[in-house]
PDB file of C-alpha atoms in Angstrom:
ATOM      1  CA  MET F  24      11.760  -1.824   8.331  1.00 89.00           C
ATOM      2  CA  THR F  25      10.552  -3.296  11.612  1.00 90.00           C
ATOM      3  CA  ARG F  26       8.333  -6.369  11.800  1.00 90.00           C
ATOM      4  CA  GLU F  27       5.328  -4.302  12.852  1.00 90.00           C
ATOM      5  CA  GLU F  28       5.866  -1.809  10.016  1.00 92.00           C
ATOM      6  CA  PHE F  29       6.264  -4.652   7.534  1.00 93.00           C
ATOM      7  CA  LEU F  30       3.076  -6.461   8.564  1.00 90.00           C
ATOM      8  CA  ALA F  31       1.085  -3.205   8.434  1.00 92.00           C
ATOM      9  CA  TRP F  32       2.607  -2.333   5.049  1.00 94.00           C
ATOM     10  CA  VAL F  33       1.879  -5.784   3.577  1.00 91.00           C
ATOM     11  CA  GLU F  34      -1.793  -5.483   4.508  1.00 91.00           C
ATOM     12  CA  GLN F  35      -2.004  -2.293   2.427  1.00 92.00           C
ATOM     13  CA  GLN F  36      -0.501  -3.760  -0.762  1.00 92.00           C
ATOM     14  CA  PRO F  37      -3.159  -4.343  -3.434  1.00 89.00           C
ATOM     15  CA  ILE F  38      -1.121  -6.978  -5.265  1.00 88.00           C
ATOM     16  CA  GLY F  39       2.052  -8.972  -4.848  1.00 87.00           C
ATOM     17  CA  ARG F  40       3.637 -11.086  -2.164  1.00 89.00           C
ATOM     18  CA  PHE F  41       6.524  -9.984  -0.008  1.00 92.00           C
ATOM     19  CA  GLU F  42       8.953 -11.291   2.576  1.00 90.00           C
ATOM     20  CA  ARG F  43      11.240  -9.371   4.912  1.00 93.00           C
ATOM     21  CA  ILE F  44      14.750 -10.795   5.055  1.00 92.00           C
ATOM     22  CA  ASP F  45      17.142  -9.299   7.595  1.00 91.00           C
ATOM     23  CA  GLY F  46      14.911  -6.227   7.761  1.00 91.00           C
ATOM     24  CA  VAL F  47      14.781  -5.687   3.978  1.00 90.00           C
ATOM     25  CA  VAL F  48      11.537  -6.101   2.013  1.00 92.00           C
ATOM     26  CA  VAL F  49      11.875  -8.576  -0.857  1.00 91.00           C
ATOM     27  CA  ALA F  50       9.180  -8.897  -3.535  1.00 89.00           C
ATOM     28  CA  MET F  51       8.339 -12.448  -4.500  1.00 88.00           C
ATOM     29  CA  ALA F  52       8.181 -13.206  -8.222  1.00 84.00           C
ATOM     30  CA  PRO F  53       4.866 -13.982  -9.901  1.00 86.00           C
ATOM     31  CA  GLU F  54       4.065 -17.679  -9.757  1.00 88.00           C
ATOM     32  CA  ARG F  55       4.151 -20.166 -12.559  1.00 92.00           C
ATOM     33  CA  ALA F  56       1.401 -22.761 -12.863  1.00 94.00           C
ATOM     34  CA  SER F  57       3.607 -25.649 -11.708  1.00 95.00           C
ATOM     35  CA  HIS F  58       4.626 -23.735  -8.569  1.00 93.00           C
ATOM     36  CA  ASN F  59       1.020 -22.949  -7.692  1.00 95.00           C
ATOM     37  CA  LEU F  60      -0.057 -26.556  -8.214  1.00 97.00           C
ATOM     38  CA  ARG F  61       2.769 -27.937  -6.044  1.00 97.00           C
ATOM     39  CA  LYS F  62       2.105 -25.604  -3.114  1.00 96.00           C
ATOM     40  CA  GLY F  63      -1.617 -26.403  -3.204  1.00 97.00           C
ATOM     41  CA  ALA F  64      -0.864 -30.116  -3.323  1.00 98.00           C
ATOM     42  CA  ALA F  65       1.591 -29.737  -0.421  1.00 98.00           C
ATOM     43  CA  ARG F  66      -1.019 -28.061   1.777  1.00 98.00           C
ATOM     44  CA  ASP F  67      -3.604 -30.667   0.812  1.00 98.00           C
ATOM     45  CA  ALA F  68      -1.163 -33.515   1.570  1.00 98.00           C
ATOM     46  CA  LEU F  69      -0.329 -32.072   4.999  1.00 99.00           C
ATOM     47  CA  ARG F  70      -4.013 -31.588   5.831  1.00 98.00           C
ATOM     48  CA  ARG F  71      -4.986 -35.083   4.677  1.00 98.00           C
ATOM     49  CA  ALA F  72      -2.098 -36.752   6.499  1.00 99.00           C
ATOM     50  CA  ALA F  73      -2.859 -34.952   9.766  1.00 99.00           C
ATOM     51  CA  ARG F  74      -6.542 -35.892   9.564  1.00 98.00           C
ATOM     52  CA  GLU F  75      -5.766 -39.524   8.761  1.00 98.00           C
ATOM     53  CA  ALA F  76      -3.358 -39.640  11.711  1.00 98.00           C
ATOM     54  CA  GLY F  77      -6.120 -38.309  13.978  1.00 98.00           C
ATOM     55  CA  LEU F  78      -4.175 -35.133  14.745  1.00 98.00           C
ATOM     56  CA  THR F  79      -7.177 -32.878  15.274  1.00 97.00           C
ATOM     57  CA  SER F  80      -5.080 -30.139  16.889  1.00 97.00           C
ATOM     58  CA  CYS F  81      -3.001 -29.673  13.712  1.00 98.00           C
ATOM     59  CA  GLN F  82      -3.673 -27.019  11.089  1.00 98.00           C
ATOM     60  CA  ALA F  83      -2.267 -27.001   7.548  1.00 98.00           C
ATOM     61  CA  PHE F  84      -1.841 -23.601   5.925  1.00 98.00           C
ATOM     62  CA  GLY F  85      -0.997 -22.542   2.398  1.00 93.00           C
ATOM     63  CA  ASP F  86       0.988 -19.439   1.602  1.00 88.00           C
ATOM     64  CA  GLY F  87      -0.131 -16.171   3.102  1.00 86.00           C
ATOM     65  CA  MET F  88       0.868 -16.978   6.669  1.00 95.00           C
ATOM     66  CA  THR F  89       4.061 -15.385   7.966  1.00 95.00           C
ATOM     67  CA  VAL F  90       6.734 -17.235   9.925  1.00 97.00           C
ATOM     68  CA  GLN F  91       8.936 -14.910  11.956  1.00 96.00           C
ATOM     69  CA  VAL F  92      12.591 -15.744  12.542  1.00 96.00           C
ATOM     70  CA  GLU F  93      14.809 -13.148  14.184  1.00 94.00           C
ATOM     71  CA  ASN F  94      14.812 -10.087  11.872  1.00 93.00           C
ATOM     72  CA  SER F  95      13.011 -11.860   9.007  1.00 93.00           C
ATOM     73  CA  ASP F  96       9.424 -12.618   8.058  1.00 94.00           C
ATOM     74  CA  PHE F  97       9.034 -15.516   5.635  1.00 94.00           C
ATOM     75  CA  GLU F  98       5.954 -16.744   3.780  1.00 94.00           C
ATOM     76  CA  PRO F  99       6.366 -20.490   3.224  1.00 96.00           C
ATOM     77  CA  ASP F 100       4.330 -22.183   0.519  1.00 96.00           C
ATOM     78  CA  ALA F 101       2.740 -24.565   3.046  1.00 98.00           C
ATOM     79  CA  LEU F 102       3.121 -25.419   6.706  1.00 99.00           C
ATOM     80  CA  LEU F 103       1.728 -27.613   9.441  1.00 99.00           C
ATOM     81  CA  ARG F 104       1.477 -26.618  13.063  1.00 98.00           C
ATOM     82  CA  CYS F 105      -0.086 -28.453  15.995  1.00 98.00           C
ATOM     83  CA  GLY F 106      -1.504 -27.039  19.203  1.00 97.00           C
ATOM     84  CA  PRO F 107      -4.127 -24.429  20.071  1.00 96.00           C
ATOM     85  CA  ARG F 108      -5.874 -23.038  16.979  1.00 97.00           C
ATOM     86  CA  VAL F 109      -4.308 -20.005  15.313  1.00 97.00           C
ATOM     87  CA  PRO F 110      -6.746 -17.082  15.732  1.00 96.00           C
ATOM     88  CA  GLY F 111      -8.739 -16.344  12.589  1.00 94.00           C
ATOM     89  CA  ASN F 112      -7.372 -12.817  12.252  1.00 93.00           C
ATOM     90  CA  SER F 113      -3.722 -13.814  12.699  1.00 94.00           C
ATOM     91  CA  MET F 114      -1.201 -13.262   9.892  1.00 92.00           C
ATOM     92  CA  THR F 115       1.553 -15.240  11.621  1.00 95.00           C
ATOM     93  CA  VAL F 116       2.305 -18.765  12.788  1.00 97.00           C
ATOM     94  CA  ALA F 117       4.763 -18.761  15.679  1.00 96.00           C
ATOM     95  CA  ASP F 118       5.343 -22.493  16.008  1.00 98.00           C
ATOM     96  CA  PRO F 119       5.370 -24.360  12.687  1.00 99.00           C
ATOM     97  CA  LEU F 120       6.298 -28.021  12.857  1.00 99.00           C
ATOM     98  CA  VAL F 121       6.621 -28.715   9.116  1.00 99.00           C
ATOM     99  CA  LEU F 122       7.528 -26.091   6.500  1.00 98.00           C
ATOM    100  CA  VAL F 123       7.347 -26.501   2.726  1.00 98.00           C
ATOM    101  CA  GLU F 124       8.906 -24.336   0.028  1.00 96.00           C
ATOM    102  CA  VAL F 125       8.406 -24.927  -3.685  1.00 95.00           C
ATOM    103  CA  LEU F 126      11.420 -23.736  -5.640  1.00 91.00           C
ATOM    104  CA  SER F 127      11.034 -20.891  -8.091  1.00 86.00           C
ATOM    105  CA  PRO F 128      13.638 -19.342 -10.385  1.00 78.00           C
ATOM    106  CA  ASP F 129      14.155 -16.290  -8.195  1.00 76.00           C
ATOM    107  CA  SER F 130      14.060 -17.987  -4.784  1.00 73.00           C
ATOM    108  CA  GLY F 131      15.934 -21.268  -5.211  1.00 71.00           C
ATOM    109  CA  THR F 132      19.134 -20.176  -3.498  1.00 71.00           C
ATOM    110  CA  ARG F 133      17.206 -18.387  -0.763  1.00 77.00           C
ATOM    111  CA  ASP F 134      15.036 -21.474  -0.122  1.00 79.00           C
ATOM    112  CA  ARG F 135      18.003 -23.868  -0.022  1.00 82.00           C
ATOM    113  CA  ALA F 136      20.329 -21.719   2.100  1.00 83.00           C
ATOM    114  CA  THR F 137      18.887 -18.658   3.862  1.00 89.00           C
ATOM    115  CA  LYS F 138      15.556 -20.218   4.780  1.00 92.00           C
ATOM    116  CA  LEU F 139      17.096 -23.570   5.674  1.00 94.00           C
ATOM    117  CA  ARG F 140      19.347 -21.917   8.259  1.00 94.00           C
ATOM    118  CA  ALA F 141      16.604 -19.601   9.497  1.00 95.00           C
ATOM    119  CA  TYR F 142      13.780 -22.114   9.823  1.00 97.00           C
ATOM    120  CA  PHE F 143      15.765 -24.475  12.031  1.00 98.00           C
ATOM    121  CA  LYS F 144      16.459 -21.608  14.449  1.00 97.00           C
ATOM    122  CA  LEU F 145      12.830 -22.078  15.512  1.00 98.00           C
ATOM    123  CA  ALA F 146      12.672 -24.794  18.158  1.00 97.00           C
ATOM    124  CA  SER F 147       9.285 -25.975  16.854  1.00 98.00           C
ATOM    125  CA  VAL F 148      10.531 -26.795  13.341  1.00 98.00           C
ATOM    126  CA  GLN F 149      11.153 -30.511  12.865  1.00 99.00           C
ATOM    127  CA  HIS F 150      10.898 -30.826   9.072  1.00 99.00           C
ATOM    128  CA  TYR F 151      11.559 -28.614   6.068  1.00 98.00           C
ATOM    129  CA  LEU F 152      10.620 -29.925   2.631  1.00 98.00           C
ATOM    130  CA  ILE F 153      11.945 -28.331  -0.547  1.00 97.00           C
ATOM    131  CA  VAL F 154       9.844 -29.291  -3.556  1.00 97.00           C
ATOM    132  CA  TRP F 155      10.968 -29.030  -7.182  1.00 95.00           C
ATOM    133  CA  PRO F 156       8.043 -27.729  -9.259  1.00 94.00           C
ATOM    134  CA  ASP F 157       8.758 -29.422 -12.579  1.00 92.00           C
ATOM    135  CA  GLU F 158      10.246 -32.767 -11.571  1.00 94.00           C
ATOM    136  CA  GLN F 159       9.291 -35.298  -8.911  1.00 96.00           C
ATOM    137  CA  ARG F 160      11.985 -34.360  -6.418  1.00 97.00           C
ATOM    138  CA  ILE F 161      11.642 -33.450  -2.743  1.00 98.00           C
ATOM    139  CA  VAL F 162      14.516 -32.778  -0.376  1.00 98.00           C
ATOM    140  CA  HIS F 163      13.705 -33.472   3.271  1.00 98.00           C
ATOM    141  CA  HIS F 164      15.610 -31.651   6.002  1.00 98.00           C
ATOM    142  CA  SER F 165      14.849 -32.973   9.492  1.00 98.00           C
ATOM    143  CA  ARG F 166      15.967 -32.093  12.998  1.00 98.00           C
ATOM    144  CA  MET F 167      17.807 -34.964  14.671  1.00 97.00           C
ATOM    145  CA  PRO F 168      17.551 -35.640  18.441  1.00 95.00           C
ATOM    146  CA  ASP F 169      20.990 -34.057  18.949  1.00 96.00           C
ATOM    147  CA  GLY F 170      19.881 -30.881  17.134  1.00 94.00           C
ATOM    148  CA  ARG F 171      21.756 -31.507  13.889  1.00 97.00           C
ATOM    149  CA  VAL F 172      19.852 -31.240  10.618  1.00 97.00           C
ATOM    150  CA  ALA F 173      19.835 -34.330   8.391  1.00 98.00           C
ATOM    151  CA  THR F 174      19.175 -34.010   4.669  1.00 98.00           C
ATOM    152  CA  LYS F 175      17.995 -36.592   2.163  1.00 98.00           C
ATOM    153  CA  VAL F 176      16.296 -36.744  -1.201  1.00 98.00           C
ATOM    154  CA  LEU F 177      13.041 -38.632  -0.781  1.00 98.00           C
ATOM    155  CA  PRO F 178      12.637 -41.640  -3.070  1.00 98.00           C
ATOM    156  CA  PRO F 179       9.282 -42.178  -4.797  1.00 98.00           C
ATOM    157  CA  GLY F 180       6.586 -43.559  -2.546  1.00 98.00           C
ATOM    158  CA  GLU F 181       5.617 -43.159   1.060  1.00 98.00           C
ATOM    159  CA  PHE F 182       7.477 -41.179   3.720  1.00 99.00           C
ATOM    160  CA  THR F 183       6.735 -40.346   7.347  1.00 98.00           C
ATOM    161  CA  LEU F 184       7.347 -37.114   9.212  1.00 98.00           C
ATOM    162  CA  ASP F 185       7.729 -37.886  12.905  1.00 97.00           C
ATOM    163  CA  PRO F 186       6.926 -35.875  14.869  1.00 97.00           C
ATOM    164  CA  PRO F 187       4.042 -35.382  14.337  1.00 98.00           C
ATOM    165  CA  GLY F 188       3.551 -38.901  12.931  1.00 98.00           C
ATOM    166  CA  ILE F 189       2.069 -38.209   9.498  1.00 99.00           C
ATOM    167  CA  THR F 190       2.560 -40.242   6.338  1.00 99.00           C
ATOM    168  CA  MET F 191       2.412 -38.916   2.784  1.00 98.00           C
ATOM    169  CA  THR F 192       3.708 -39.892  -0.635  1.00 98.00           C
ATOM    170  CA  VAL F 193       6.043 -37.965  -2.881  1.00 98.00           C
ATOM    171  CA  GLU F 194       3.542 -38.488  -5.682  1.00 98.00           C
ATOM    172  CA  GLU F 195       0.715 -36.614  -3.958  1.00 98.00           C
ATOM    173  CA  PHE F 196       2.807 -33.429  -4.075  1.00 98.00           C
ATOM    174  CA  TYR F 197       2.578 -33.747  -7.868  1.00 97.00           C
ATOM    175  CA  LEU F 198      -1.162 -34.260  -8.266  1.00 92.00           C
ATOM    176  CA  ASP F 199      -2.750 -31.676 -10.532  1.00 84.00           C
TER     177      ASP F 199
END
């Protein structure tokens, strides 16, 4: 299925969430409460941090926005992008800066491998956070100046994503 066919098809689906991975449509599993809470908290944390940093050109989105990478269309749980506003009728974000995925039983391997490789193919992506839904654990993947991707488990407390220069805490991803 082409990207255009996929986006048109998704708009016609009455229920469910879908991604297109290497041209194949993949249904996303129904969410559990902890997953839904984490992704909402992630979007809220990104939005708050951008506002507090005075980054008025940044927009934080929850799921529902599509990120296109080669022959795939992913729907991250939250993202932050900076620059001209995304048009109100857009279904895609071409230049995310920060991407967040909350692990779920059916997508854990995909989030930690397939999406990790794919997301960093986008030149705009500087940070990819993988959030565990049921324990306070966040893995931070970041693009280094030489292009390599560094990975670390974030300790409790404050952390900074630079660029764009925002500060959050691990704990705020776990607020209910």
